CSV table of C-alpha atoms in Angstrom, one decimal:
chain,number,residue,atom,x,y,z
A,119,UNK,CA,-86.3,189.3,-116.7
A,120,UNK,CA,-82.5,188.3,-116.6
A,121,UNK,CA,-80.3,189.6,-119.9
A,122,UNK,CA,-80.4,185.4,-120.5
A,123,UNK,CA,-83.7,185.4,-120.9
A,124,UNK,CA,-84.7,183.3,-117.7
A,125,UNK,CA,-87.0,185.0,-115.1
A,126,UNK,CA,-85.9,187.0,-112.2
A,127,UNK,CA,-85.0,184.7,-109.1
A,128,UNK,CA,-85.0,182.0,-111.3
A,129,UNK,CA,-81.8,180.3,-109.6
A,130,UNK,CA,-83.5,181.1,-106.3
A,131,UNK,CA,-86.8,179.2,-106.4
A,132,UNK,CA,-87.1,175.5,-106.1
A,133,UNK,CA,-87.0,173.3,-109.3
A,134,UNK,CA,-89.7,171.1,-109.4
A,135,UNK,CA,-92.0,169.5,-112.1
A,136,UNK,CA,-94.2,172.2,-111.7
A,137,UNK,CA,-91.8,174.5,-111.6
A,138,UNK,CA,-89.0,173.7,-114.2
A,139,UNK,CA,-86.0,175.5,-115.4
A,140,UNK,CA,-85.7,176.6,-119.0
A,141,UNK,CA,-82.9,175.2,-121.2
A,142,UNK,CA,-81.5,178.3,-121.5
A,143,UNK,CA,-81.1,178.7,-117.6
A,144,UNK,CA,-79.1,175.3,-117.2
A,145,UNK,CA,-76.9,175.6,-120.2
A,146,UNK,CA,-76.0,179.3,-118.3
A,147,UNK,CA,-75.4,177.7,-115.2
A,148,UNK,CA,-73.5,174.9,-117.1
A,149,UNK,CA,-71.3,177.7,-118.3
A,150,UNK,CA,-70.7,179.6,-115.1
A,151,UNK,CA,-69.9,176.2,-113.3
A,152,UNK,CA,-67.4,175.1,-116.2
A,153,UNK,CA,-65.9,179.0,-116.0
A,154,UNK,CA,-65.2,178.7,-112.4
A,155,UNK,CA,-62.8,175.9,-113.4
A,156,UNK,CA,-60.0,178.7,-114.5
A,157,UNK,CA,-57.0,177.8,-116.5
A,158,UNK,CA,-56.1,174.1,-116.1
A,159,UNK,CA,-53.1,171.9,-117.5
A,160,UNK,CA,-54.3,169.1,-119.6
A,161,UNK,CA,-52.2,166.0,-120.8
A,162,UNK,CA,-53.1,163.7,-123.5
A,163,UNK,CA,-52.8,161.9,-127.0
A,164,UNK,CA,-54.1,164.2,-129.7
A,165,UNK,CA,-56.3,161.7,-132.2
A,166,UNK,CA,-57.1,164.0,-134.9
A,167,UNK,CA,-56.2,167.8,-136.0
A,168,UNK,CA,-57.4,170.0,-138.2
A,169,UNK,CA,-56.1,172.9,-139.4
A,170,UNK,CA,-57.7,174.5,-142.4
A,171,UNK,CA,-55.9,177.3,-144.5
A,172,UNK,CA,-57.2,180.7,-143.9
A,173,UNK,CA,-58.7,180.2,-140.2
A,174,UNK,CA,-58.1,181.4,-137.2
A,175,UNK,CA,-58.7,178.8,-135.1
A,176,UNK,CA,-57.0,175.2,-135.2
A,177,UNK,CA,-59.5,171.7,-133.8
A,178,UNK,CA,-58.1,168.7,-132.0
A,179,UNK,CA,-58.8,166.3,-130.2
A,180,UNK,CA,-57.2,165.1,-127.4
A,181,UNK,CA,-57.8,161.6,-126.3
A,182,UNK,CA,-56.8,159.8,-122.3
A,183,UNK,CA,-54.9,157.2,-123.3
A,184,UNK,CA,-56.0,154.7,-120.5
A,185,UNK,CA,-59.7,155.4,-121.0
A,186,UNK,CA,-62.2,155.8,-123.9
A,187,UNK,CA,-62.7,159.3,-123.0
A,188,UNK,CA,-61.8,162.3,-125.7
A,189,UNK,CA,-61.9,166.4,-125.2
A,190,UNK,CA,-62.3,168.3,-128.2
A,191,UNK,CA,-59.5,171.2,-128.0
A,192,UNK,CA,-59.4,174.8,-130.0
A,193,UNK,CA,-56.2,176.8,-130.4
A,194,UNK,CA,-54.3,179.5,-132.7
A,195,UNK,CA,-52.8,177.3,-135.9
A,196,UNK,CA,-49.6,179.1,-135.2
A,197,UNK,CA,-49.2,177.1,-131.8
A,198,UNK,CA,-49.1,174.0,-134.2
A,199,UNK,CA,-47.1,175.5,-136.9
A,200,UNK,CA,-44.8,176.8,-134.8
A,201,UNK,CA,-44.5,173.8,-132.5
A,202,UNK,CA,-40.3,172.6,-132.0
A,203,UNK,CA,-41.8,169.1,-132.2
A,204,UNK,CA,-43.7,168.5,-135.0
A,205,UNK,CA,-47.4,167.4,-134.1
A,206,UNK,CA,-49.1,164.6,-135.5
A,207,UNK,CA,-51.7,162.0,-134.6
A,208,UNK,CA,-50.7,160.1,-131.7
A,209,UNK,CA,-48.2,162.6,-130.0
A,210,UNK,CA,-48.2,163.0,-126.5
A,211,UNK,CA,-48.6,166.8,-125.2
A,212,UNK,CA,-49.5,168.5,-122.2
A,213,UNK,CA,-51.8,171.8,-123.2
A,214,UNK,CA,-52.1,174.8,-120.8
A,215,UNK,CA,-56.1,176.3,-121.4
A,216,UNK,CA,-59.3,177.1,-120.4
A,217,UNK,CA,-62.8,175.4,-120.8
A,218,UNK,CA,-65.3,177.0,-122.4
A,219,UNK,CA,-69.5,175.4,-122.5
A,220,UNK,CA,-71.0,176.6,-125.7
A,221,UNK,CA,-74.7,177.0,-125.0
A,222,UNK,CA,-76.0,177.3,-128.4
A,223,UNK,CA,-74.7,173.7,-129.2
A,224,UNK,CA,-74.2,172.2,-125.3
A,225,UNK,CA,-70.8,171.4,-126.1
A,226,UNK,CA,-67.5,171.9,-124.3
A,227,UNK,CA,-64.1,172.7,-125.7
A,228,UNK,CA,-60.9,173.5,-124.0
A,229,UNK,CA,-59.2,176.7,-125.5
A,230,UNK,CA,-55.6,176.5,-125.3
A,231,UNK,CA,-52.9,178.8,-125.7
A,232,UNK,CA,-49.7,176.7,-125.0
A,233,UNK,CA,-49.0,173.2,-126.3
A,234,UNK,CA,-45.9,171.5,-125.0
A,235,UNK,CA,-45.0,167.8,-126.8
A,236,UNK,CA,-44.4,165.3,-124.1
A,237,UNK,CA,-40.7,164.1,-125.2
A,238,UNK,CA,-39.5,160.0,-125.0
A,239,UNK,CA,-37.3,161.1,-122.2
A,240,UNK,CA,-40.0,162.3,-119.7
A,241,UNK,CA,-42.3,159.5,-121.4
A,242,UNK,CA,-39.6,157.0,-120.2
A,243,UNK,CA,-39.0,158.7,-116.8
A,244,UNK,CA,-42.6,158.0,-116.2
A,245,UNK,CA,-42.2,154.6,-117.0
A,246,UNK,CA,-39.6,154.7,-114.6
A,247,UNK,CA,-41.6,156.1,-111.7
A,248,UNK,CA,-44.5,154.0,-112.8
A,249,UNK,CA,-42.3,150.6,-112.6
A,250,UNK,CA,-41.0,152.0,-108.8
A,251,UNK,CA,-44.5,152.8,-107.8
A,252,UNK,CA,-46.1,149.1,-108.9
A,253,UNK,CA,-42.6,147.0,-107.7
A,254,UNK,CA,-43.3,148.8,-104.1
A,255,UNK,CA,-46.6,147.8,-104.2
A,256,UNK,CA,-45.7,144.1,-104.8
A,257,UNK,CA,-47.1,143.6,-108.0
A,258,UNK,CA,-44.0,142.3,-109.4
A,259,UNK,CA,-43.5,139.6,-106.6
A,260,UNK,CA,-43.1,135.8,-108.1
A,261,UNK,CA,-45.4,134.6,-105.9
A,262,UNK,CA,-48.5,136.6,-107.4
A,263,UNK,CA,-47.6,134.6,-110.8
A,264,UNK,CA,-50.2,132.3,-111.7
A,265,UNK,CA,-48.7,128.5,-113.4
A,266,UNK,CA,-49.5,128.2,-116.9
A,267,UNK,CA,-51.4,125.6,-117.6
A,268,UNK,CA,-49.7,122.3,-119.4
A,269,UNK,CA,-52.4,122.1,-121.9
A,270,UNK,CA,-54.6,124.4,-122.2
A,271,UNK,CA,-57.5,123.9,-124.8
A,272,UNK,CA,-58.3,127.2,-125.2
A,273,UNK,CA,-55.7,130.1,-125.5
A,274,UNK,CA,-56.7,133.8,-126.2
A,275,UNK,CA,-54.8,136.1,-128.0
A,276,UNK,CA,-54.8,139.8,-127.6
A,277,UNK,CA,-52.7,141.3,-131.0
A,278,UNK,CA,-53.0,143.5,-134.0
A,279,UNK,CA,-55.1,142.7,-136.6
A,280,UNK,CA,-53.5,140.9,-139.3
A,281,UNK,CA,-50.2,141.1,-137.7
A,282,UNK,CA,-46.9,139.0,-138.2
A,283,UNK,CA,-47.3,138.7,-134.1
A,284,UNK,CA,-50.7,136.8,-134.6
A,285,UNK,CA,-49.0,134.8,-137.5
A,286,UNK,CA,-46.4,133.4,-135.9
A,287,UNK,CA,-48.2,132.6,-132.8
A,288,UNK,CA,-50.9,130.4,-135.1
A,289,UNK,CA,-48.3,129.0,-137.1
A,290,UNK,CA,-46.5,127.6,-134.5
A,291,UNK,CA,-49.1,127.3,-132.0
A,292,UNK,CA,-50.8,124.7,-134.4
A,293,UNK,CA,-47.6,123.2,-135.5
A,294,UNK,CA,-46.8,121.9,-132.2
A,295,UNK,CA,-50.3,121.2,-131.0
A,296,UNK,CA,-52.8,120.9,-133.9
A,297,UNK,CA,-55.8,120.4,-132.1
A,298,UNK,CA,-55.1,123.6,-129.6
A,299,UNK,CA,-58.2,125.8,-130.0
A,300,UNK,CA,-57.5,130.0,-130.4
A,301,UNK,CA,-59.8,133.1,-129.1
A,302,UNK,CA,-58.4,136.0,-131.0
A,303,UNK,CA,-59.3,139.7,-130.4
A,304,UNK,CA,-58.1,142.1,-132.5
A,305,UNK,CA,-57.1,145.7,-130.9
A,306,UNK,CA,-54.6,147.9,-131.6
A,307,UNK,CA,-51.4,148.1,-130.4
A,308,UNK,CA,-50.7,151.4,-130.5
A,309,UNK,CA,-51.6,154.7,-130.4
A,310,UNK,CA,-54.6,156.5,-128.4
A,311,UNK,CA,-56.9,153.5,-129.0
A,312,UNK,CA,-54.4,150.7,-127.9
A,313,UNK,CA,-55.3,150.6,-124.6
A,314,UNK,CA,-59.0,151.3,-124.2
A,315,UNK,CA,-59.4,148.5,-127.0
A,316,UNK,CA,-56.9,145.8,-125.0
A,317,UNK,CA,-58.7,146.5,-121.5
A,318,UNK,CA,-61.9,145.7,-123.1
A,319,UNK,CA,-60.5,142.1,-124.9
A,320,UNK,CA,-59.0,141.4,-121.6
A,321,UNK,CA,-62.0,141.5,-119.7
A,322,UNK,CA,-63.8,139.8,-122.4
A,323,UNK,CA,-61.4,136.7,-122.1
A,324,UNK,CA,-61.2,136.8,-118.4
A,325,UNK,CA,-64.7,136.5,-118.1
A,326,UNK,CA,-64.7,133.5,-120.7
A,327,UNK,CA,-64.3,130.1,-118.5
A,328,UNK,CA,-63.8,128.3,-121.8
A,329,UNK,CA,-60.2,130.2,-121.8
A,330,UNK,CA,-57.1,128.7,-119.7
A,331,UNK,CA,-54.5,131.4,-120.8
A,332,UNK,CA,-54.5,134.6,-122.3
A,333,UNK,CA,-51.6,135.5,-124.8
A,334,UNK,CA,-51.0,139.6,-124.8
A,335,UNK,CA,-48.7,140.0,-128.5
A,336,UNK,CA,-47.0,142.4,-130.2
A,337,UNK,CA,-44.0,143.1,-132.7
A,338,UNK,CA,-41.1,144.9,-132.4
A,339,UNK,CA,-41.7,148.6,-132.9
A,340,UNK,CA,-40.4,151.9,-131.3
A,341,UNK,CA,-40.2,153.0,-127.6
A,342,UNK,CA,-43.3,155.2,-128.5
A,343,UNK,CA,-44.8,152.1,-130.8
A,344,UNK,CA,-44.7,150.1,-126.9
A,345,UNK,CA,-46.2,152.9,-124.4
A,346,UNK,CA,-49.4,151.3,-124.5
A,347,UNK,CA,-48.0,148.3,-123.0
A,348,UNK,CA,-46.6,149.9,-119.9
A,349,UNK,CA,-50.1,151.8,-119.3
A,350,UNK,CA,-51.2,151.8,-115.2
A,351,UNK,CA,-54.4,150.9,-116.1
A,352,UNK,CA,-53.5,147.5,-118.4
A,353,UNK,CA,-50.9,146.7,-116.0
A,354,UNK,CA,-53.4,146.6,-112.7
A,355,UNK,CA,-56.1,144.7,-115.5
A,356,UNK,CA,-52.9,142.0,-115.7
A,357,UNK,CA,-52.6,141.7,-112.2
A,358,UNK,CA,-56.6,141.9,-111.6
A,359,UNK,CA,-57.1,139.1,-114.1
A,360,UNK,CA,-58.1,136.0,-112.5
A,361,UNK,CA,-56.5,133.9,-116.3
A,362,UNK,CA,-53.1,133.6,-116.1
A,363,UNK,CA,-51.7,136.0,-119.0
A,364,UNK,CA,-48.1,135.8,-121.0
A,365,UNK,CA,-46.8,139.0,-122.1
A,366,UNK,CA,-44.9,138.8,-125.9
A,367,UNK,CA,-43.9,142.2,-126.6
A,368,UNK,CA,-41.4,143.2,-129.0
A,369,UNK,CA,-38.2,142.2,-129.1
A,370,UNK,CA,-35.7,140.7,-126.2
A,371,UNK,CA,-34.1,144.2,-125.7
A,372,UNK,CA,-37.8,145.4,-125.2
A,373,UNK,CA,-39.6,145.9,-121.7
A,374,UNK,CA,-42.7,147.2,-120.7
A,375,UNK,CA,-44.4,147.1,-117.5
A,376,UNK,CA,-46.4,144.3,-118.8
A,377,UNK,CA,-43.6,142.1,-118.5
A,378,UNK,CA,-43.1,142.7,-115.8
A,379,UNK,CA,-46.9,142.0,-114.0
A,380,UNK,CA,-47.5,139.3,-116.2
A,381,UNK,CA,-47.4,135.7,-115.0
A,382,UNK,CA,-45.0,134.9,-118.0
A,383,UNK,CA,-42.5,136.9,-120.1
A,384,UNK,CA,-41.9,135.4,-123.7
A,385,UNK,CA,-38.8,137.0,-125.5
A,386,UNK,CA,-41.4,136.9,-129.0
A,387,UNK,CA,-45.0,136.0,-130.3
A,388,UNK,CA,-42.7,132.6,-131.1
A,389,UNK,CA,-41.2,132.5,-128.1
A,390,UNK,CA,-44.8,132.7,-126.1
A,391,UNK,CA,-46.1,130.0,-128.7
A,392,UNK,CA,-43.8,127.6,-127.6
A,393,UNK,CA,-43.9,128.4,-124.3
A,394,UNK,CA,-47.8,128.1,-123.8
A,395,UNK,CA,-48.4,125.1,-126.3
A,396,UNK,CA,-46.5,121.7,-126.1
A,397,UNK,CA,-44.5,120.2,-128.9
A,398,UNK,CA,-47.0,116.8,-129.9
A,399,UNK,CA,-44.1,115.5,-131.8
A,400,UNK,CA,-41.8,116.1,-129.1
A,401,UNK,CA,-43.7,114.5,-125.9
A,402,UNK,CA,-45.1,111.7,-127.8
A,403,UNK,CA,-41.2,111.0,-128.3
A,404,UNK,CA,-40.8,111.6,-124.6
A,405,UNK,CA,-43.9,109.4,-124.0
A,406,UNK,CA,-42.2,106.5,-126.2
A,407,UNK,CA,-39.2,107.0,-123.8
A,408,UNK,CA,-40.4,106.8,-120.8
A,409,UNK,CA,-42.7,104.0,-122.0
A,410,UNK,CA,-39.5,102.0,-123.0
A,411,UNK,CA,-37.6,103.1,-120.0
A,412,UNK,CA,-40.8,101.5,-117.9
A,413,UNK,CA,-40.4,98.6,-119.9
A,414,UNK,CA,-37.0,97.9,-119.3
A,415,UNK,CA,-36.9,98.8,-115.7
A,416,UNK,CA,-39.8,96.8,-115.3
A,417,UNK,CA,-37.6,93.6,-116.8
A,418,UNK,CA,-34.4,94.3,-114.6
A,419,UNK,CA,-36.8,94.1,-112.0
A,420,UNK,CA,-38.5,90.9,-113.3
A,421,UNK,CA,-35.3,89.1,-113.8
A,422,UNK,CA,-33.4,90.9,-111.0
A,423,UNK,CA,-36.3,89.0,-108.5
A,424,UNK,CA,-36.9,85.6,-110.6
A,425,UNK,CA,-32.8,85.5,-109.8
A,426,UNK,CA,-33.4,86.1,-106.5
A,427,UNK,CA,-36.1,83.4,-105.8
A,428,UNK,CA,-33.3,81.0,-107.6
A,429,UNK,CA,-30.7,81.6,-105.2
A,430,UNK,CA,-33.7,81.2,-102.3
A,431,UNK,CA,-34.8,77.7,-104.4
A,432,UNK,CA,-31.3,76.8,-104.2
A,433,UNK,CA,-30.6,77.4,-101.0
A,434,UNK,CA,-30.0,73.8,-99.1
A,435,UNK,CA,-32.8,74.7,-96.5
A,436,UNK,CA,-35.5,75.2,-99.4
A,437,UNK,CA,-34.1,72.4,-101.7
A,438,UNK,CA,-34.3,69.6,-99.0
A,439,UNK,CA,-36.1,71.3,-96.2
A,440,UNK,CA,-35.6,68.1,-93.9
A,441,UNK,CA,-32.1,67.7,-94.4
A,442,UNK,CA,-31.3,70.5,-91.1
A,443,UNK,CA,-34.1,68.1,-89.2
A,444,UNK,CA,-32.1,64.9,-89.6
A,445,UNK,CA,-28.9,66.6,-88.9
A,446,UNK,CA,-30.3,67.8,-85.7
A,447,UNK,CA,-31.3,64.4,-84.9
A,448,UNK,CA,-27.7,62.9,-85.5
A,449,UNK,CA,-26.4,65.2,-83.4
A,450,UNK,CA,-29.3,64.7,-80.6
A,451,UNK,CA,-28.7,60.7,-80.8
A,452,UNK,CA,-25.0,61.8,-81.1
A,453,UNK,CA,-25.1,63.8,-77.5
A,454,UNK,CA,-27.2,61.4,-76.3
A,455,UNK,CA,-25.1,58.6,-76.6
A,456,UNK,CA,-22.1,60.4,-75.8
A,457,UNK,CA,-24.5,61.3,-72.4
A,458,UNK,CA,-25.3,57.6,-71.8
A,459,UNK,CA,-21.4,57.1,-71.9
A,460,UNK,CA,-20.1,59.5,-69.5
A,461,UNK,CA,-23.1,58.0,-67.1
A,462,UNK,CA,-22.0,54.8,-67.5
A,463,UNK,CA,-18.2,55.7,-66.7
A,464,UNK,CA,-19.3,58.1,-64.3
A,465,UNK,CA,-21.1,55.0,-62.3
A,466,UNK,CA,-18.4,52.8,-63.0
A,467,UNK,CA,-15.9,54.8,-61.5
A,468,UNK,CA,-17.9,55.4,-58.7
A,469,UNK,CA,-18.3,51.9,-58.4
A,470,UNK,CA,-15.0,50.3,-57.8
A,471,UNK,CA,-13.9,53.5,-55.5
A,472,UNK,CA,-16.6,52.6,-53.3
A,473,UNK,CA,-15.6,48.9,-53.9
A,474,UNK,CA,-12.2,49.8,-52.6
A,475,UNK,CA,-13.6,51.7,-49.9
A,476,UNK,CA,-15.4,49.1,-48.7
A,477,UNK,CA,-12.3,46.7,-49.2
A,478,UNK,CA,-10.2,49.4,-46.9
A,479,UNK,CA,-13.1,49.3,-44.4
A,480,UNK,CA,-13.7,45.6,-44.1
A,481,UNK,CA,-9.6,44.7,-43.7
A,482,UNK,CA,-10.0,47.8,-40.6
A,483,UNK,CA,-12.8,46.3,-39.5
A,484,UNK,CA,-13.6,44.3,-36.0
A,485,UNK,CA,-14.3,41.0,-37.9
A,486,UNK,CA,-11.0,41.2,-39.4
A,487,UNK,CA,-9.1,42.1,-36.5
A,488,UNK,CA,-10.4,39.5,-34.7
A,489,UNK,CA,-9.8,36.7,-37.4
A,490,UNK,CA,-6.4,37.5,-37.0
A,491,UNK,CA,-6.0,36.8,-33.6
A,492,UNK,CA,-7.5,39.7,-31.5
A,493,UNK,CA,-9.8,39.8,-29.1
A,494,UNK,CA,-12.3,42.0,-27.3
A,495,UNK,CA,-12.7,41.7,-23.9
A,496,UNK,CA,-15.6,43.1,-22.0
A,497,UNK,CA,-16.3,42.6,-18.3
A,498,UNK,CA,-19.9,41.8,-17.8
A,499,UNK,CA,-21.1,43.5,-14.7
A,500,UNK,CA,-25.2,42.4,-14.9
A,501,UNK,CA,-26.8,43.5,-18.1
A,502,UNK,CA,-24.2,46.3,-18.8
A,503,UNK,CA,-21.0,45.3,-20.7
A,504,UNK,CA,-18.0,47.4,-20.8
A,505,UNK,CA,-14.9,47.1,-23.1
A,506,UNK,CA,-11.5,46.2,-21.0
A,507,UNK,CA,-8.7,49.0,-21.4
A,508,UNK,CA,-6.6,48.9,-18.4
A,509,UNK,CA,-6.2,46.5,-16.0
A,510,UNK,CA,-8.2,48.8,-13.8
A,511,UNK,CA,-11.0,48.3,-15.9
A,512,UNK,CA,-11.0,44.2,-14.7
A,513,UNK,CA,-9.7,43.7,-11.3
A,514,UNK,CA,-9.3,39.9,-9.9
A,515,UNK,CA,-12.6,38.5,-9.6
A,516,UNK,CA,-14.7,40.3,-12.3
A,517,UNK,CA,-16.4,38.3,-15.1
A,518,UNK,CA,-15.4,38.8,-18.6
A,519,UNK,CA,-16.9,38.0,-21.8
A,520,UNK,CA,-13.8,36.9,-24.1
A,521,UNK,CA,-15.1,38.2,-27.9
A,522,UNK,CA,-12.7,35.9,-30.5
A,523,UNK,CA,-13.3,35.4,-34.5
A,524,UNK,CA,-16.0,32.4,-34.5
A,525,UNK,CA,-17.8,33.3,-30.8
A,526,UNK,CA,-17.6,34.6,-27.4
A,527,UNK,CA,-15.7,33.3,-24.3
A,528,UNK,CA,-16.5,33.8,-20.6
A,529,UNK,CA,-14.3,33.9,-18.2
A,530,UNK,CA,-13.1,35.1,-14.6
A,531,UNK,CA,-10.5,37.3,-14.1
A,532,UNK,CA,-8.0,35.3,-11.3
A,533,UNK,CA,-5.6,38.5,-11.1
A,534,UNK,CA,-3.7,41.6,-12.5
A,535,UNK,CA,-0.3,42.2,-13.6
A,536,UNK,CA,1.2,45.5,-14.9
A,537,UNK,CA,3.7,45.1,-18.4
A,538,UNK,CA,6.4,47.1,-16.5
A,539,UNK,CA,6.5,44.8,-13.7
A,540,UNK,CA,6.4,41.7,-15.9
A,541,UNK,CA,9.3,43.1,-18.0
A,542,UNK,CA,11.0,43.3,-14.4
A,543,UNK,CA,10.3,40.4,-13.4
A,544,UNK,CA,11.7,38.6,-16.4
A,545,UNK,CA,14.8,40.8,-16.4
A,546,UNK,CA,15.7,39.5,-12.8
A,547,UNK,CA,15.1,35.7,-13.5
């Protein structure tokens, strides 16, 4: 047998149902696995301490602030008394110690033997490094920000129980929309509980399908009073939330991370009230006004198109549609005429030139030569008759056909005699 009472080998031979390990033997293995651990640096919010007068040994408990989780934590009461920043429920430390299983009771503890408070200055720096870590991973981009709805019929609010932050959302809430409908969960909002308490409501109202926007409030209240709000783990529930959510912490000087990750930043409770709920009062008056500024376009138009169909009424081709008609038929009989007219001057001009023409023609003519005394004479040499030029043409002896005004002479030809030797002849005599 082993000094722990368990039987030689035991941690050699197989565990089975047949073959089970006492409780002793697991709680000593528990202990040797926990030991193995060594010194460790622990951070957290201490939740409770207890120092009694006249022990030697101080109790705490040190709490996660992100998660429901807690470690219960054992230390010399001077470390507390002598601590340069006084300790108190809901400080932030960072404890230096060793973890200890106690196997008659199963429970573990963390024995420490430095406790250093966690000032606002590295708290902030975190913040700091926290903020650059979430803006490089895009969680602050606008274009991850949900809409809020316009009227949304249910509204959940995440706030402190009984708080001026809850009031004034309500109150005005309900005074500009009385029929708006509330889902409240009371959590804290602050200290070691806040944010366990907050993940848990935000889930709960995320999952709800009744809810169209989630309200996270708060007061004003220290940089310490607002840590919760710039948690890691509530900021990635924010983003993770499928509801949009409106973040109404504090004051306007104040902000956390949540602002930041949240589809909405409201200056107040107020502010986020009037922001997520409608003023009745104030878009029925709208309503009214854009009702009468319908009306009253809608009239313009009205009269702006009844003038309009005047002025077409009035218009000579609508009031007496005929009227271009007959003036296209005056000025068809009127080019008409006018047609017949120049036709008519056209042939009578025509007319008396060619009367003149023949005039010229007839007093040049053969029958009016002849009527004045001419005569054509052709010689007539058996059926062929040829026109008498020169005296050549009718030598003594040939037979001529004597052509005067009223008829035709025959005749011989007795002989020929030249002009130039006549007008010699009758020179000498």
């Amino acid at each position: 047998m082993k000094q722990d009472g368990s039987p030689a080998g035991a941690g050699a031979r197989a565990n089975s149902a047949e073959q089970p390990w006492p409780v002793r033997s697991v709680a000593i293995k528990v202990a040797q696995w926990i030991d193995r651990l060594g010194s460790i640096w622990v951070e957290g919010q201490i939740t409770q301490i207890n120092v009694r007068p006249g022990t030697r040994t101080a109790f705490l408990v040190l709490r996660d602030p992100s998660a429901d989780m807690s470690l219960s934590v054992t230390c010399d009461p001077d470390l507390i008394r002598n601590s340069a920043v006084p300790l108190q429920e809901g400080s932030r430390v960072v404890v230096y110690g060793k973890l200890s299983f106690f196997t008659g009771r199963g429970t573990i503890s963390l024995r420490v033997i430095e406790i250093r408070p966690v000032g606002i200055g590295e708290l902030l720096a975190r913040v700091e490094r926290l903020k650059a870590l979430l803006a490089a991973e895009g969680l602050f981009d606008p274009r991850l920000k949900r809409p809020i709805p316009f009227l949304p019929t249910t509204v959940g609010l995440i706030t402190g129980r009984a708080s001026a932050a809850e009031r004034d959302v309500l109150t005005v809430a309900r005074n500009r929309w009385p029929a708006v409908r509330f889902e409240i969960r009371n959590t804290a909002v602050q200290g070691p509980t806040a944010v366990p308490q907050m993940l848990a409501a935000l889930a709960e109202l995320d999952r709800d399908p009744a809810v169209d926007v989630i309200v996270l409030a708060r007061g004003g209240g220290s940089v310490e009073d607002l840590l919760p709000f710039s948690d890691e783990a509530l900021c990635r529930a924010i983003v993770s939330a499928t509801t949009p959510i409106v973040s109404a912490i504090g004051h306007e000087p104040d902000n956390p991370l949540s602002d930041f990750v949240a589809d909405l930043r409201a200056a107040t409770p107020t502010d986020a009230a009037k922001r997520v709920v409608p003023d009745a009062a104030a878009e029925l008056a709208g309503v009214r006004e854009l009702r009468a500024r319908t009306a009253a376009a809608l009239r313009g138009w009205v009269d702006r198109e009844t003038k309009a169909l005047a002025q077409l009424r009035s218009r000579p081709v609508l009031a007496d549609p005929l009227r271009e008609l007959d003036l296209r038929h005056q000025e068809a009989e009127r080019l008409r005429t006018a047609a017949r007219r120049c036709a008519e001057q056209l042939i009578r001009t025509e007319s008396t030139a060619a009367r003149h023409l023949r005039e010229k023609l007839t007093a040049v003519g053969p029958a009016a030569t002849l009527s004045r005394g001419y005569a054509v004479v052709q010689r007539v040499t058996g059926q062929d008759r040829h026109v008498v030029r020169t005296i050549e043409d009718a030598p003594a002896g040939s037979q001529l056909r004597i052509r005067v005004a009223d008829g035709a002479v025959t005749a011989a030809a007795l002989g020929t005699q030249a002009l130039g030797a006549e007008h010699t002849e009758t020179g000498r005599n």
